Short mmCIF file of C-alpha atoms in Angstrom, two decimals:
data_model
loop_
_atom_site.label_atom_id
_atom_site.label_comp_id
_atom_site.label_asym_id
_atom_site.label_seq_id
_atom_site.Cartn_x
_atom_site.Cartn_y
_atom_site.Cartn_z
CA MET A 1 -41.00 -27.27 -48.52
CA LEU A 2 -43.89 -25.12 -49.81
CA SER A 3 -47.12 -25.90 -51.60
CA ASN A 4 -46.01 -23.82 -54.38
CA GLY A 5 -42.48 -25.68 -54.65
CA TRP A 6 -40.69 -23.17 -53.16
CA MET A 7 -38.82 -24.01 -49.97
CA GLU A 8 -37.15 -21.96 -46.82
CA ILE A 9 -33.88 -22.63 -45.49
CA ARG A 10 -33.38 -21.50 -41.69
CA LEU A 11 -29.85 -20.75 -40.59
CA ALA A 12 -29.15 -22.67 -37.29
CA GLY A 13 -28.82 -20.76 -34.12
CA SER A 14 -30.39 -17.64 -35.95
CA PRO A 15 -33.87 -16.18 -37.13
CA ASP A 16 -32.71 -15.81 -40.62
CA THR A 17 -34.06 -17.43 -43.20
CA LEU A 18 -34.37 -17.45 -47.11
CA LEU A 19 -36.84 -18.32 -49.52
CA CYS A 20 -35.81 -20.16 -52.44
CA THR A 21 -37.46 -20.20 -55.64
CA ALA A 22 -38.80 -23.73 -57.16
CA ALA A 23 -35.85 -23.74 -59.46
CA GLN A 24 -33.54 -22.89 -56.51
CA THR A 25 -35.37 -25.74 -54.27
CA ALA A 26 -34.84 -28.32 -57.32
CA MET A 27 -30.90 -27.49 -57.05
CA TRP A 28 -31.21 -28.26 -53.37
CA VAL A 29 -33.15 -31.41 -53.31
CA SER A 30 -30.72 -32.39 -56.37
CA LEU A 31 -27.90 -31.40 -54.45
CA SER A 32 -28.81 -33.72 -51.60
CA ARG A 33 -29.77 -36.78 -53.92
CA ALA A 34 -26.29 -36.51 -55.51
CA GLN A 35 -24.66 -36.52 -52.01
CA TRP A 36 -23.68 -32.83 -52.53
CA VAL A 37 -21.33 -33.38 -55.42
CA LEU A 38 -22.14 -30.75 -57.91
CA GLY A 39 -21.59 -32.16 -61.32
CA ASP A 40 -23.89 -34.95 -60.68
CA ALA A 41 -26.54 -33.04 -59.60
CA ALA A 42 -26.23 -30.30 -62.09
CA LEU A 43 -26.12 -33.34 -65.09
CA GLU A 44 -29.25 -34.65 -63.62
CA LEU A 45 -30.97 -31.01 -63.42
CA ALA A 46 -29.58 -30.66 -66.83
CA ARG A 47 -31.62 -33.28 -68.06
CA ALA A 48 -34.90 -32.50 -66.27
CA TRP A 49 -34.60 -29.06 -67.76
CA GLN A 50 -33.43 -29.80 -70.99
CA ALA A 51 -30.58 -27.69 -70.53
CA ASP A 52 -26.62 -27.46 -70.90
CA PRO A 53 -25.18 -29.08 -68.34
CA TRP A 54 -22.71 -26.40 -67.99
CA VAL A 55 -24.97 -23.53 -67.97
CA VAL A 56 -26.89 -25.17 -65.00
CA ARG A 57 -23.81 -25.90 -63.35
CA ASP A 58 -22.73 -22.35 -63.53
CA ARG A 59 -26.18 -21.18 -62.40
CA MET A 60 -25.79 -23.52 -59.21
CA THR A 61 -22.06 -22.34 -58.65
CA GLY A 62 -23.42 -19.03 -58.51
CA TRP A 63 -26.48 -19.59 -56.06
CA LEU A 64 -24.07 -21.97 -53.81
CA ALA A 65 -21.53 -19.01 -53.57
CA GLU A 66 -24.92 -16.68 -52.50
CA LEU A 67 -25.68 -19.13 -50.02
CA ALA A 68 -22.08 -19.32 -48.60
CA ALA A 69 -21.75 -15.69 -48.48
CA ASN A 70 -24.87 -15.30 -46.31
CA GLY A 71 -23.96 -18.27 -44.16
CA PHE A 72 -26.42 -20.65 -45.28
CA VAL A 73 -23.94 -23.37 -46.48
CA ARG A 74 -20.00 -23.91 -46.23
CA LEU A 75 -18.28 -24.55 -49.25
CA LEU A 76 -15.09 -27.01 -49.25
CA ASP A 77 -12.24 -26.47 -51.14
CA ARG A 78 -11.38 -29.83 -52.56
CA THR A 79 -8.14 -29.24 -54.47
#
């Protein structure tokens, strides 16, 4: 994490990195605290941001899809 609240994610075994904004950093931290349960993390952030939980969840879902498309995370299908 950087002093401005941003963070850099490094792709294991690769020189690729991704610079995350403060909001994206908050999403990452919230997900890790919620044991990677998206709904729980979205609720935590919605309270902190005084935002609609569904809007936060949609924003997080979009960001996670971007991370997955670039190989930074792997999304599990729980259906």
